[in-house]
CSV table of C-alpha atoms in Angstrom, one decimal:
chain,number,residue,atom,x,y,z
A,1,UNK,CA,116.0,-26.7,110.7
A,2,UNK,CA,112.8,-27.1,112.8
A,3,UNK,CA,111.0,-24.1,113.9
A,4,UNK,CA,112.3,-22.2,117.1
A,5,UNK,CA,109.0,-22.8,119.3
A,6,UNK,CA,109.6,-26.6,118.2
A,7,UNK,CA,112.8,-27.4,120.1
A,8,UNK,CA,112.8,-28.0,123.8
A,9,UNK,CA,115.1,-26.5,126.3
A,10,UNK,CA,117.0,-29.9,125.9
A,11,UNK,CA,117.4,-29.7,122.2
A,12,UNK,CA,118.2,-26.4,122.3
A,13,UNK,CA,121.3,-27.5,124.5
A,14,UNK,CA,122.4,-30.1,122.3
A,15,UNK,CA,121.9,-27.9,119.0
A,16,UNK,CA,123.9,-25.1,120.5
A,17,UNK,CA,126.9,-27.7,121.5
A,18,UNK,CA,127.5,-29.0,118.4
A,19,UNK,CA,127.6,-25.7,117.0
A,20,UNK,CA,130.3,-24.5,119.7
A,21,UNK,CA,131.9,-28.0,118.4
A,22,UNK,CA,131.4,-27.4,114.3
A,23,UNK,CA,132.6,-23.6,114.4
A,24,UNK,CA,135.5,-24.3,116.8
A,25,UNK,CA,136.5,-27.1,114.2
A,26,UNK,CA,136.0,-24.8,111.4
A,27,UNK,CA,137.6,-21.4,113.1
A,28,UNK,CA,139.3,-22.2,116.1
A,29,UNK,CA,138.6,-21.2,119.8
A,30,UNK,CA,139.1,-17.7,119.5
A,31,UNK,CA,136.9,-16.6,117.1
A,32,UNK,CA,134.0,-18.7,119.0
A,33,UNK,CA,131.3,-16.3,120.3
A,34,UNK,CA,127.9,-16.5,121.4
A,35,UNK,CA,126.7,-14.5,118.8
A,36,UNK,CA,127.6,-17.0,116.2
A,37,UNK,CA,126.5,-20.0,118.0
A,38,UNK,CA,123.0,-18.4,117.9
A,39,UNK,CA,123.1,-17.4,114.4
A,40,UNK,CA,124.2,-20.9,113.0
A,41,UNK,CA,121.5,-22.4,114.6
A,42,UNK,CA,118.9,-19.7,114.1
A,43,UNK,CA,118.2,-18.1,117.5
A,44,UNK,CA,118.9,-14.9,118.8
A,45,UNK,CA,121.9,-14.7,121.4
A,46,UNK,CA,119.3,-13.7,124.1
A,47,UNK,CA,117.4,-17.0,123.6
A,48,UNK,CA,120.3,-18.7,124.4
A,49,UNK,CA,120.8,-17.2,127.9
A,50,UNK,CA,118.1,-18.6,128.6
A,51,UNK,CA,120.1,-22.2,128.4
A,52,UNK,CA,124.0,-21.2,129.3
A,53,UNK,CA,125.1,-18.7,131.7
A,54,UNK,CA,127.7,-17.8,129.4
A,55,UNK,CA,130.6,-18.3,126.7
A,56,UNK,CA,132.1,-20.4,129.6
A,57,UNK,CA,129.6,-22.5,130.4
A,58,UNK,CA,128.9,-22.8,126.2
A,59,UNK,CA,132.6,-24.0,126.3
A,60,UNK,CA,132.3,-26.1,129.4
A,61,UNK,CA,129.5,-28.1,127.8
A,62,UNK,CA,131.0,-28.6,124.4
A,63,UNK,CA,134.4,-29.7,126.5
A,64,UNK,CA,132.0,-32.4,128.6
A,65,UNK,CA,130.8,-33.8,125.2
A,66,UNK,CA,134.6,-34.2,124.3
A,67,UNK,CA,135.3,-35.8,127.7
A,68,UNK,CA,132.2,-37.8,127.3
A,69,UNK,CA,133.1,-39.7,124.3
A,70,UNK,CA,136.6,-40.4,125.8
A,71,UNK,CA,135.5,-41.6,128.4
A,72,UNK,CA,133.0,-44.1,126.6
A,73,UNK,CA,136.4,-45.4,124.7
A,74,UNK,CA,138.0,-45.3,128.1
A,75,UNK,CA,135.3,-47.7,129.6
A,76,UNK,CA,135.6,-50.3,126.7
A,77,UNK,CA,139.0,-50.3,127.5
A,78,UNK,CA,138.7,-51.4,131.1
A,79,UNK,CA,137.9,-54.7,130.2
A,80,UNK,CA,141.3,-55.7,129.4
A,81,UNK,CA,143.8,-56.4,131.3
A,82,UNK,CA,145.7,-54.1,133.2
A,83,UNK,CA,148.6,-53.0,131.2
A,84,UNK,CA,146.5,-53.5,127.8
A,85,UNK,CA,144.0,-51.4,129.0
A,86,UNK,CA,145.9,-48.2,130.6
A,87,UNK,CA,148.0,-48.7,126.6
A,88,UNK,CA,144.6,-48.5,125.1
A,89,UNK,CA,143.3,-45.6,127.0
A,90,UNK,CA,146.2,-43.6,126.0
A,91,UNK,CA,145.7,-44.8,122.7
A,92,UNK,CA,142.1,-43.2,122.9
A,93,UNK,CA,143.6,-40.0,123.8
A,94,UNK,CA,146.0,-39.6,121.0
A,95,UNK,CA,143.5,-40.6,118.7
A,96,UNK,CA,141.0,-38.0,119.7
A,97,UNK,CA,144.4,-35.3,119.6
A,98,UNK,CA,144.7,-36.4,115.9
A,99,UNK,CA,141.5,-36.9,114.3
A,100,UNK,CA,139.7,-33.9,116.5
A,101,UNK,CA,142.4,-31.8,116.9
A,102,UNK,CA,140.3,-28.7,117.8
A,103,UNK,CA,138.1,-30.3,120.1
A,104,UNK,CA,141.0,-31.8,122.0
A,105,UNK,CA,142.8,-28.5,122.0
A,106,UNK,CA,139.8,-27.0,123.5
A,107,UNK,CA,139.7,-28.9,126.6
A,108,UNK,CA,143.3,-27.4,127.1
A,109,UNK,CA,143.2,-23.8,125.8
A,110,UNK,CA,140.0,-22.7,127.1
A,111,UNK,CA,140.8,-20.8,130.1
A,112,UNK,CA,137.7,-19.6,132.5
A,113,UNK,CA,136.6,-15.8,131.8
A,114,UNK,CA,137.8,-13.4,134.8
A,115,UNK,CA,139.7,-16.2,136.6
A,116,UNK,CA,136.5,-17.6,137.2
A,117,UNK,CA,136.5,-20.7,139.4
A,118,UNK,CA,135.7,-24.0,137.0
A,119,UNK,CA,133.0,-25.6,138.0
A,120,UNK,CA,132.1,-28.8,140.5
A,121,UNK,CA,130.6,-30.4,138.0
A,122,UNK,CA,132.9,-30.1,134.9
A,123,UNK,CA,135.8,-31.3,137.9
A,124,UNK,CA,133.2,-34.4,138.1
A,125,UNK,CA,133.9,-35.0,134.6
A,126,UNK,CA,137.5,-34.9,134.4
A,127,UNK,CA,137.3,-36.8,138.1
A,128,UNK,CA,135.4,-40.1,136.4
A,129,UNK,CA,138.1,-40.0,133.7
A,130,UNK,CA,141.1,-40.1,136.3
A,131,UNK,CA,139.0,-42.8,138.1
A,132,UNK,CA,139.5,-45.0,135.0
A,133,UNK,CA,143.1,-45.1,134.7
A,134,UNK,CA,143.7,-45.3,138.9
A,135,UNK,CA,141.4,-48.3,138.6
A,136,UNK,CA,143.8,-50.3,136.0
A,137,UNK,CA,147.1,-48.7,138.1
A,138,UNK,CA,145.7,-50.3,141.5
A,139,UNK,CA,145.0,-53.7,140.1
A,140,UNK,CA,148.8,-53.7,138.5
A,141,UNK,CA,150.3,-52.7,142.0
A,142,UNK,CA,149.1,-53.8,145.4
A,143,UNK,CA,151.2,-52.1,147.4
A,144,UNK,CA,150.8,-48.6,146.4
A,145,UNK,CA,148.4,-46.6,148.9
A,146,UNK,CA,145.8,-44.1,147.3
A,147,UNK,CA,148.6,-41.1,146.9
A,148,UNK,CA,151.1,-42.9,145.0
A,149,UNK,CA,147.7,-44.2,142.5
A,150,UNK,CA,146.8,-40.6,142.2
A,151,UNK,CA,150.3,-39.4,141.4
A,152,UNK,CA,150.7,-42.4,138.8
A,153,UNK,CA,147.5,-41.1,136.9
A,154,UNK,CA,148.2,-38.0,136.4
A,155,UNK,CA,152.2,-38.4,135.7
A,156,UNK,CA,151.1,-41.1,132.6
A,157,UNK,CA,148.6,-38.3,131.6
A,158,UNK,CA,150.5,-35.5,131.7
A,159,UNK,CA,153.0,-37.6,130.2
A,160,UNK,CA,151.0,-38.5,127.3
A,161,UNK,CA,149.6,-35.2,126.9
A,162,UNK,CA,153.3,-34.0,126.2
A,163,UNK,CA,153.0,-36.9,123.0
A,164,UNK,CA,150.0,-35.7,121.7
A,165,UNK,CA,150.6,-31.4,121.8
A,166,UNK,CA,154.3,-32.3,120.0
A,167,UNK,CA,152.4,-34.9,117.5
A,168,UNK,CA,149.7,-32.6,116.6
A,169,UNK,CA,151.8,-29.3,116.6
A,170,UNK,CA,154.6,-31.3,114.2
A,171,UNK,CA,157.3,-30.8,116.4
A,172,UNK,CA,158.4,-34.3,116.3
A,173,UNK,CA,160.3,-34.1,113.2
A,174,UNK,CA,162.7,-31.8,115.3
A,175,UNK,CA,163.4,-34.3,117.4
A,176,UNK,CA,164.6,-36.5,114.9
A,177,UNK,CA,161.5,-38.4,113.4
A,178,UNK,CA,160.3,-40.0,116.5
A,179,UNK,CA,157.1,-41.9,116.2
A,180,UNK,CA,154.7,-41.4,118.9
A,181,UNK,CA,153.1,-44.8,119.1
A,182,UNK,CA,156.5,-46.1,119.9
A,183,UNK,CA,157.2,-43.3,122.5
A,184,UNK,CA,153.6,-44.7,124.0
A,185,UNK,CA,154.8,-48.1,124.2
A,186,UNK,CA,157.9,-47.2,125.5
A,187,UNK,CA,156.7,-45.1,128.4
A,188,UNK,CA,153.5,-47.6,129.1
A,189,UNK,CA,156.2,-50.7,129.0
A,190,UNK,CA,159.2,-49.3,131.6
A,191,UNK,CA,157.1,-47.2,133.7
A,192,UNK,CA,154.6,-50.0,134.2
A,193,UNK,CA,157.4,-52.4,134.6
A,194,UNK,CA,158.5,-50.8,137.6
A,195,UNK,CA,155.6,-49.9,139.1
A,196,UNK,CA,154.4,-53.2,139.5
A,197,UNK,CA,157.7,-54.8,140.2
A,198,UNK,CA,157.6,-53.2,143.6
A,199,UNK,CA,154.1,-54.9,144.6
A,200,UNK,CA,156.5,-57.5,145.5
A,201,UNK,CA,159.2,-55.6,146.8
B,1,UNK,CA,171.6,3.7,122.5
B,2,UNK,CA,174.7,3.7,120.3
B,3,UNK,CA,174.6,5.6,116.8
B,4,UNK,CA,173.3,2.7,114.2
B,5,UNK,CA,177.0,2.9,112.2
B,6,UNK,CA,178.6,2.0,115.4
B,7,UNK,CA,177.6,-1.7,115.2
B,8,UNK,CA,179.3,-4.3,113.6
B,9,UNK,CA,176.7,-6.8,111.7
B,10,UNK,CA,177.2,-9.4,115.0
B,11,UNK,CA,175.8,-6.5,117.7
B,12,UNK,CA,173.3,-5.2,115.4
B,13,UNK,CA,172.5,-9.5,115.4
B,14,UNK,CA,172.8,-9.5,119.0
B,15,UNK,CA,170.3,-6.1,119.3
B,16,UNK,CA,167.9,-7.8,117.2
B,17,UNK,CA,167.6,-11.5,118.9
B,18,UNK,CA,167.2,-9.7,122.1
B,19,UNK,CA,164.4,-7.2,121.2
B,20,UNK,CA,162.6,-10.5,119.7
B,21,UNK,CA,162.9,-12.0,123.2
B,22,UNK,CA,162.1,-8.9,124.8
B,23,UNK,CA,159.0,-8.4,122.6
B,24,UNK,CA,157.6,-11.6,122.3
B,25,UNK,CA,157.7,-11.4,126.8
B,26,UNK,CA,155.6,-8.2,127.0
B,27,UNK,CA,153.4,-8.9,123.9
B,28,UNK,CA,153.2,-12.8,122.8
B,29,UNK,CA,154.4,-14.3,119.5
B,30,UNK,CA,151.2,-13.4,117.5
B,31,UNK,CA,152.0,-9.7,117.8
B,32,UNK,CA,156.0,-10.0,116.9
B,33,UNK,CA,156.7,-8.5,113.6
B,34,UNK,CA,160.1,-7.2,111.8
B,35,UNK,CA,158.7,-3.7,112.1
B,36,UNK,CA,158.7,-3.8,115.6
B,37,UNK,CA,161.7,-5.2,116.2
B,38,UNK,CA,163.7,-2.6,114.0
B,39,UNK,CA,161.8,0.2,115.6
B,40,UNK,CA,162.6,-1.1,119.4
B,41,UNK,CA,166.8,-1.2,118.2
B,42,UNK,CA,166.3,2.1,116.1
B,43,UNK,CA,166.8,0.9,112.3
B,44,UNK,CA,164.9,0.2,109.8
B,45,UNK,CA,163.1,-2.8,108.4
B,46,UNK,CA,165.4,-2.8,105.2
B,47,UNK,CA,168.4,-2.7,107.6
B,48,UNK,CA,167.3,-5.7,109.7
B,49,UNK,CA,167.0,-7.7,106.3
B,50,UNK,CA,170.6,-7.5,105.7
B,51,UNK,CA,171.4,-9.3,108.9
B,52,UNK,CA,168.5,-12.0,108.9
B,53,UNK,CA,166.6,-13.3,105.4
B,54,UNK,CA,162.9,-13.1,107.1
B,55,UNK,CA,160.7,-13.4,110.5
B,56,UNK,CA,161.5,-16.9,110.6
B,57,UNK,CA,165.0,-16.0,110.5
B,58,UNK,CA,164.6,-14.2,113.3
B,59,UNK,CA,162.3,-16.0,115.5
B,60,UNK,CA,164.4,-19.1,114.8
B,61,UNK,CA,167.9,-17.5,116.2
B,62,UNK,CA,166.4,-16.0,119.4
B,63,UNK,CA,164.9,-19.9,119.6
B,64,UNK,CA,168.3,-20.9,119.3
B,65,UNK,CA,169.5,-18.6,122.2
B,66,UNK,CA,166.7,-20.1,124.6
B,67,UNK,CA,168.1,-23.8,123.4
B,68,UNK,CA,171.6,-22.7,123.7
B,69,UNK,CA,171.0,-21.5,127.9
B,70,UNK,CA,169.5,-24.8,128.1
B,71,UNK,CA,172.2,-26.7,126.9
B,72,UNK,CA,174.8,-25.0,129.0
B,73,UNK,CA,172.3,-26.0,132.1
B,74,UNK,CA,172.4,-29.7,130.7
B,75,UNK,CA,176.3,-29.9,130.0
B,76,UNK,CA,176.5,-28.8,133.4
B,77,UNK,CA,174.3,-31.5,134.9
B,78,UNK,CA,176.0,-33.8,133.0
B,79,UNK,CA,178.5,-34.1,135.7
B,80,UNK,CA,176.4,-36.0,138.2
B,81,UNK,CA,175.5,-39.7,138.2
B,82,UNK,CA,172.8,-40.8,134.9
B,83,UNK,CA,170.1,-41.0,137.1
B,84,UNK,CA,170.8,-37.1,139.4
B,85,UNK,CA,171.9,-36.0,135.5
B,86,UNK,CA,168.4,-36.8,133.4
B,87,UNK,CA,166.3,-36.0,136.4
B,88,UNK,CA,168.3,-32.4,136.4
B,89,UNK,CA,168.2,-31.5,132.7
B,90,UNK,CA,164.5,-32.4,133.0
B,91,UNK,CA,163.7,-30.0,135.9
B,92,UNK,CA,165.9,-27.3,133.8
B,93,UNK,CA,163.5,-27.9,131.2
B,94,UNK,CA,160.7,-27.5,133.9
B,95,UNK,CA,162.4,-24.6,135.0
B,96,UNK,CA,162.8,-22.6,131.8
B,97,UNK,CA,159.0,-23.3,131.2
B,98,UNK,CA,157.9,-21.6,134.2
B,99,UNK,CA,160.2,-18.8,134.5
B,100,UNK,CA,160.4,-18.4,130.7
B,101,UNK,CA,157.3,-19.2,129.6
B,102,UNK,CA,157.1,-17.0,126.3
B,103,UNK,CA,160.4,-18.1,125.1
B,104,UNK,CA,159.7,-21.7,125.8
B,105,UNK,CA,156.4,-21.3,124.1
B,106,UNK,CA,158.3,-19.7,120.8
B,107,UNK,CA,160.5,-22.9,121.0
B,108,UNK,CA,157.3,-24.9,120.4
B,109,UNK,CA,154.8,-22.5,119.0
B,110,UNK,CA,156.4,-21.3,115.9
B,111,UNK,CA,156.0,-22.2,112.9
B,112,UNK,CA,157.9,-22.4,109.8
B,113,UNK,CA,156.1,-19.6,107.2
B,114,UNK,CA,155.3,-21.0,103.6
B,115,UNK,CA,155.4,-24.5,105.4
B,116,UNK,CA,159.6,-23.9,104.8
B,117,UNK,CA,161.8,-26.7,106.1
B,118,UNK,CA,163.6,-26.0,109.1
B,119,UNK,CA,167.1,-25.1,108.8
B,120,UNK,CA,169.8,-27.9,108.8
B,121,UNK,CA,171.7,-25.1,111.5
B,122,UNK,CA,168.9,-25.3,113.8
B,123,UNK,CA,168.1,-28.7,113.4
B,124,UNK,CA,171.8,-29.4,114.7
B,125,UNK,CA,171.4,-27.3,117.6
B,126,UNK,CA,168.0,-29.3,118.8
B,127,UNK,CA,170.2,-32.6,117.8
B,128,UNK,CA,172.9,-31.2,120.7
B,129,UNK,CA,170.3,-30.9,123.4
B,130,UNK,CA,169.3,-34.4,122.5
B,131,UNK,CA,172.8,-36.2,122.6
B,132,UNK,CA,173.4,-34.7,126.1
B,133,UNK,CA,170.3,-37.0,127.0
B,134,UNK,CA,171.0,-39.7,125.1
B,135,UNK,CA,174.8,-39.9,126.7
B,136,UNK,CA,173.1,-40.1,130.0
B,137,UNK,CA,170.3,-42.5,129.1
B,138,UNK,CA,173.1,-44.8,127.8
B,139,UNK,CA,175.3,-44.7,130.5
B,140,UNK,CA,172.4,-46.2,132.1
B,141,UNK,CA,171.8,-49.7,130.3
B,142,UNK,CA,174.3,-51.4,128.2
B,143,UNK,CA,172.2,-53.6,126.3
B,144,UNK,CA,170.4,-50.9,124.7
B,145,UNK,CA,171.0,-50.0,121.0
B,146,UNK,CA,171.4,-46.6,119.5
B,147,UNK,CA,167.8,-47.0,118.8
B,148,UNK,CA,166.3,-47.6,121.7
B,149,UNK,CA,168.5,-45.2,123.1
B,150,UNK,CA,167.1,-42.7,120.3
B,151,UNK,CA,163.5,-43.4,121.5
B,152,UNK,CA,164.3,-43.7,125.2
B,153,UNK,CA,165.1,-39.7,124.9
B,154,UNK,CA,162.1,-38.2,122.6
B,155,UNK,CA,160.1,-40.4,125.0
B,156,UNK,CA,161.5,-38.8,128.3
B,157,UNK,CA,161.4,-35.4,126.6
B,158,UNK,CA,157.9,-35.7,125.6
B,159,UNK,CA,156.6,-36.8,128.7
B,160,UNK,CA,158.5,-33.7,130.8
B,161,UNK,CA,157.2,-31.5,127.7
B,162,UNK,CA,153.5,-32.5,128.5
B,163,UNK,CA,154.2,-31.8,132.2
B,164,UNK,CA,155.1,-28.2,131.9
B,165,UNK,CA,152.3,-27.6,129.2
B,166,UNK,CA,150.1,-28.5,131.4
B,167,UNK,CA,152.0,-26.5,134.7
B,168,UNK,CA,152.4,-23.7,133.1
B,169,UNK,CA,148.8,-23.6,131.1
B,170,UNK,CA,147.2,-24.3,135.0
B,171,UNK,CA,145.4,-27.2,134.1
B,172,UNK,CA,146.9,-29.5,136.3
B,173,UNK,CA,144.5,-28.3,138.7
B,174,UNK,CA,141.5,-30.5,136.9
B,175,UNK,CA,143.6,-33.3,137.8
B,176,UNK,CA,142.9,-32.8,141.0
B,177,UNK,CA,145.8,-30.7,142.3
B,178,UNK,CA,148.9,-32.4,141.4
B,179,UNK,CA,152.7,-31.5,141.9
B,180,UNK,CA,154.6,-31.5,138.4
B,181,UNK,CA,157.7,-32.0,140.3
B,182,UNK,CA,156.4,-35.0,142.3
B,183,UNK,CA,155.6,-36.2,138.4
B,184,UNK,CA,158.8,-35.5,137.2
B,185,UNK,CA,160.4,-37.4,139.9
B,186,UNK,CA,158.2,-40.3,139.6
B,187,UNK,CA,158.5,-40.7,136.0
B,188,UNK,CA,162.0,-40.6,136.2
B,189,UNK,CA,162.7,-43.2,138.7
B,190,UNK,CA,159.7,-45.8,137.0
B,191,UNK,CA,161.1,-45.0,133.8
B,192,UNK,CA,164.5,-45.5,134.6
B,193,UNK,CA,164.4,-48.1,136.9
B,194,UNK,CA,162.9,-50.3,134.5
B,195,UNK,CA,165.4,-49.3,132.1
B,196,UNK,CA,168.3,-49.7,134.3
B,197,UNK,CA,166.7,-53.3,135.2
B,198,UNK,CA,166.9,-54.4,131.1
B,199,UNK,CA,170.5,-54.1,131.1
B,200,UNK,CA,171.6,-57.2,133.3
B,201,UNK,CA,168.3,-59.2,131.6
């Protein structure tokens, strides 16, 4: 590791998120604490108050990275059309609930210290993601005004959130081995269906 | 409380699944433990263990009450048209998550101890809460096989499960202030719609 007096306030940044992200992975959430952020990267905890406001805002930033790299997949997505894409972006999210389980969870679980507000600019984040999916859903449905595109987002998100939590918590084998690719498909295929049937209705 | 010789094995059963319920309310799964259900009824440990083999035991029969209330909810939505039927067993769901959000939670938290395979009873008693869907789903499209019909259920489920994660977890906030019910209703009637639709195709 480079010396202390070496790494610029950026670097510094970047060094203490992929810690939050390495010892959340490792430990999980709870155990996460500013303390041992500083210690696996060699600084004191003071030193890094000087570059997060606190475990929150650690958090936060770690959970931007995550939305960050989603919404990099996300954008490659957008080139397809419609109905592929919005299937591929969902795809992209299960993927990231399998292979980076923790980091996923994290976005979900972490819950803002004293009821804190969260803030405008982590909204921002999660605003550019939505942005992408009502972007595919307008051009598959003319007729839909800006309320019904917003509802649509959200209801395939939440939708596909409910996919991901079962598959990664194993619940699906109480439900009768159900694969959740096939649940995807199915979801993507009728609710799309009708949703732009009635462009022309 | 009644002397410990005056209950049959099925109330000191009863006594048990509801101090599990009760306990896992005020204090969270995490903290639930066979010591403290035995001392909240009055008996000991060793006593419990006559009436269930272990924790899991336990946890898995006060699960089954929760899924029991829930069926009796469905079976009585069942009554009403496919369409007024799935979109009430779905806000039931909806409902149990918000006004019983531990005992949802154990539903879908818990976890088998010793990776142990889930028990063939409660296995059946998940199956039951699925066929009430399923006989709805079917009455909807004709053309369907067993299945699709399978797969239209675990994907309707999943998709309402991922709402009230997400309702009762107050994330749906992020998404920009969005009505779960609004969802609910608007997966339902794409969902379905389309659906319906296949069965004259």
């Amino acid at each position: 590791m480079a010396r202390r007096n070496q790494h610029s306030r950026e670097e510094l940044q970047a060094l203490a998120i992929e810690a939050v992200r390495e010892l959340v992975t490792e430990q999980g959430l709870e155990k996460l604490s500013v303390r041992k952020v500083a210690q696996r990267i060699g600084y004191t905890p003071g030193m890094l108050y000087h570059v997060f406001s606190n475990l929150d805002d650690l958090i936060l930033q770690a959970n931007a990275r995550t939305l960050d790299e989603l919404l990099g997949t996300m954008t490659y997505a957008a080139d397809q059309p419609p109905r592929q894409a919005l299937l591929a972006m969902a795809g992209a999210y299960l993927a990231l609930a399998r292979q980076h389980t923790a980091l996923w969870k994290m976005v979900f679980m972490h819950r803002m210290n004293q009821q804190a507000p969260v803030p405008d600019w982590y909204l921002q984040r999660t605003r550019q993601l939505f942005a992408r999916v009502e972007q595919q859903v307008a051009r598959l449905g003319g007729d839909h005004d800006e309320t019904q595109i917003h509802l649509a987002a959200r209801t395939l998100w939440s939708s596909v959130h409910g996919m991901g939590v079962l598959a990664v918590e194993d619940k699906l084998t109480v439900a009768g081995e159900v694969d959740e690719q096939a649940m995807l498909a199915s979801l993507f295929h009728h609710y799309l269906q009708s949703w732009a049937g009635e462009k022309t209705a």
